[in-house]
CSV table of C-alpha atoms in Angstrom, one decimal:
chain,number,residue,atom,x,y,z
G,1,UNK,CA,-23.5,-6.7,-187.5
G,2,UNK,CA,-21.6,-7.6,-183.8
G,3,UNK,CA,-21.4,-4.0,-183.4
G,4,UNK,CA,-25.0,-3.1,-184.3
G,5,UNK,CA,-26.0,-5.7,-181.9
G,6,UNK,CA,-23.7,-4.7,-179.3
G,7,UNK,CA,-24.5,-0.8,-179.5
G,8,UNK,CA,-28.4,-1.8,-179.6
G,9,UNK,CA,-27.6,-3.9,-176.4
G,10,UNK,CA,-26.0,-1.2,-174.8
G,11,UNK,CA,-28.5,1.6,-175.4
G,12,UNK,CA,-31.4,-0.7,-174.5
G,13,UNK,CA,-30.0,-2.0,-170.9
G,14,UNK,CA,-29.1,1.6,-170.5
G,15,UNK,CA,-32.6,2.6,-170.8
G,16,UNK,CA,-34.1,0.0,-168.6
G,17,UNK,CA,-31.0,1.1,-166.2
G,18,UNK,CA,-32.9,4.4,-165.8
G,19,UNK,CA,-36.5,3.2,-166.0
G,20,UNK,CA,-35.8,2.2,-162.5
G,21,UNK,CA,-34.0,4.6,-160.8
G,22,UNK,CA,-37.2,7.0,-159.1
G,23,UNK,CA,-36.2,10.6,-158.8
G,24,UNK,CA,-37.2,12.3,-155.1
G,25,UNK,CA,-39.0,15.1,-155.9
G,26,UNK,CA,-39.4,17.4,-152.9
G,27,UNK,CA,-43.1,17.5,-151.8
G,28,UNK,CA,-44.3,20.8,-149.6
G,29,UNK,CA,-44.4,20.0,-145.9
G,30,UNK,CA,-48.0,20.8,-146.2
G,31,UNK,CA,-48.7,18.0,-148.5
G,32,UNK,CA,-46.2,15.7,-146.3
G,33,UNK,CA,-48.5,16.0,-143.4
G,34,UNK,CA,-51.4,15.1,-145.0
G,35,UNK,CA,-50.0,12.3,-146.3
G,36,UNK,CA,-49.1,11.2,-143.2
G,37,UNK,CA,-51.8,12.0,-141.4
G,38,UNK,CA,-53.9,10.4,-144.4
G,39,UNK,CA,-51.5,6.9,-143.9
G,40,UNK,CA,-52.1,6.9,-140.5
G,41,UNK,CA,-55.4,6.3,-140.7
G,42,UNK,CA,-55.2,3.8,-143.4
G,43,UNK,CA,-52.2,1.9,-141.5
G,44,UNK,CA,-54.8,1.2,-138.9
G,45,UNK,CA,-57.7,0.4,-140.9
G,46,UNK,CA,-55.7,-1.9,-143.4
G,47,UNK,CA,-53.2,-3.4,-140.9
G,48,UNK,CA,-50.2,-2.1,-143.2
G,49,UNK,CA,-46.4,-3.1,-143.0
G,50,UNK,CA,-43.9,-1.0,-142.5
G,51,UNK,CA,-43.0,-1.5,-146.0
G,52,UNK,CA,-46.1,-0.8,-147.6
G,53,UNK,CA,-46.8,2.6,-145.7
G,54,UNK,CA,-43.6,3.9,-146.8
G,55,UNK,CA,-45.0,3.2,-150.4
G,56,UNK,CA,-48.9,4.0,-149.7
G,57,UNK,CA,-47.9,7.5,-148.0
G,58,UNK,CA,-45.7,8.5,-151.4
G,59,UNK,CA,-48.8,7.4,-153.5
G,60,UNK,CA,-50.7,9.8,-151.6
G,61,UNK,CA,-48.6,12.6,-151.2
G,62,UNK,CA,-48.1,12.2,-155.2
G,63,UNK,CA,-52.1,12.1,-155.7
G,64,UNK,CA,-52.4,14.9,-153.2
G,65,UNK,CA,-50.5,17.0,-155.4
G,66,UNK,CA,-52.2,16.1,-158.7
G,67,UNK,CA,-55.6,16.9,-156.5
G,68,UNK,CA,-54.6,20.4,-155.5
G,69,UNK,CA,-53.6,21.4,-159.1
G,70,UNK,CA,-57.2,20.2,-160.3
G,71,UNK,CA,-59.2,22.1,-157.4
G,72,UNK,CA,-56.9,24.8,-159.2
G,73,UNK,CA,-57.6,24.4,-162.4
G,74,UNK,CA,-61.2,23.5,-163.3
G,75,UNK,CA,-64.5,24.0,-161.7
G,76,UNK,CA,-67.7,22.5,-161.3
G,77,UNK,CA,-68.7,19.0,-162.9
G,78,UNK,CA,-65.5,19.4,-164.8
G,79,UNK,CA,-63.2,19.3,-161.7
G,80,UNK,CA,-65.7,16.2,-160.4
G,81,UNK,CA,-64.7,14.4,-163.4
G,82,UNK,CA,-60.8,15.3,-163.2
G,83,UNK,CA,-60.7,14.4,-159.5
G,84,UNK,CA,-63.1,11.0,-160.1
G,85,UNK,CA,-60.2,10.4,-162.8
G,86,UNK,CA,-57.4,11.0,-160.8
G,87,UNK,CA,-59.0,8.8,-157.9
G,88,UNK,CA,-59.3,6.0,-160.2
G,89,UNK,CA,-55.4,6.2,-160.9
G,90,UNK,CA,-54.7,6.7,-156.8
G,91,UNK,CA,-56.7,3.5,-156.7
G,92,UNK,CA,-54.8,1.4,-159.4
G,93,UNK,CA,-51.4,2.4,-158.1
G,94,UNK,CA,-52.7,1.3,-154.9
G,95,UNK,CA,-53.4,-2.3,-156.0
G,96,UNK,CA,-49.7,-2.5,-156.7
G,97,UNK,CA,-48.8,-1.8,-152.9
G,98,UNK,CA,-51.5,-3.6,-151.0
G,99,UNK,CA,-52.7,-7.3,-150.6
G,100,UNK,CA,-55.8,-8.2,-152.7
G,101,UNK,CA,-57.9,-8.7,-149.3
G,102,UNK,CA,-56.4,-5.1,-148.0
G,103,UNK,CA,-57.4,-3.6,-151.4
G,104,UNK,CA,-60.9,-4.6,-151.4
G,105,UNK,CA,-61.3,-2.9,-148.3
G,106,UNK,CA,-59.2,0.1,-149.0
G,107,UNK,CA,-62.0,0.3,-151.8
G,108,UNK,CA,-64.7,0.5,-149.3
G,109,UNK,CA,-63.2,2.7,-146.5
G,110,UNK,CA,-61.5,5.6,-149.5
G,111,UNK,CA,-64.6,7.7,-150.1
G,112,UNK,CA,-65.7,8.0,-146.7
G,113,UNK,CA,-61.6,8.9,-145.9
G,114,UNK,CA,-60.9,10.4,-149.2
G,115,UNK,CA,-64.2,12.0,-150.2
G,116,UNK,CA,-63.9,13.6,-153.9
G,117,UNK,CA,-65.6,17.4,-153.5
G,118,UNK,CA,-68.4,19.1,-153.7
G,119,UNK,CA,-69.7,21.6,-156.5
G,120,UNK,CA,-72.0,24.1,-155.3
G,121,UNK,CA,-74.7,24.4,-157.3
G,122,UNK,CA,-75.8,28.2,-158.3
């Protein structure tokens, strides 16, 4: 039974071990200078710390990303609803790096920044 316990210790804290550990995944430079460029602006507009535009211009750059494989992969209202989607998740994961007065601005500023697209209409 100490064994059980002990292996099912083990396995567990190793889990959580590598839960934590983030894995760098190399961005395109392309997408690295929007990022920036995208942070830059918010730094100013949301008076962020060093600290939290480190982690606000990752968020981006990973958002950017999921953004530019929609665009690629749907059209029309369907790639609206996609990118309103993935927005949404930008904005959650956002709430985690900024203060609650910050984020309510952040929410007020993004679509004039960050607008979603446009469909043309045939």
């Amino acid at each position: 039974m100490k064994k059980l316990i002990l292996i099912l210790s083990f396995a567990f804290l190793g889990l959580t071990a590598q839960a934590q550990i983030q894995y760098i995944e190399e961005k395109p430079q392309y997408i690295e200078k929007q990022a920036d460029s995208l942070t830059k602006i918010y730094t100013k507009k949301l008076g962020l710390t060093p600290k939290q535009d480190l982690l606000f211009k990752s968020n981006v750059a990973d958002y950017l990303i999921k953004r530019e494989e929609i665009k690629k992969n749907y059209k029309g209202k369907k790639m609206l609803d996609q990118l309103y989607i993935v927005s949404k998740e930008e904005s959650g994961s956002m709430s985690e790096v900024l203060t609650e007065y910050q984020f309510e601005l952040y929410e007020k500023i993004k679509p004039s920044i960050q607008p979603l697209a446009k469909v043309d209409q045939d």
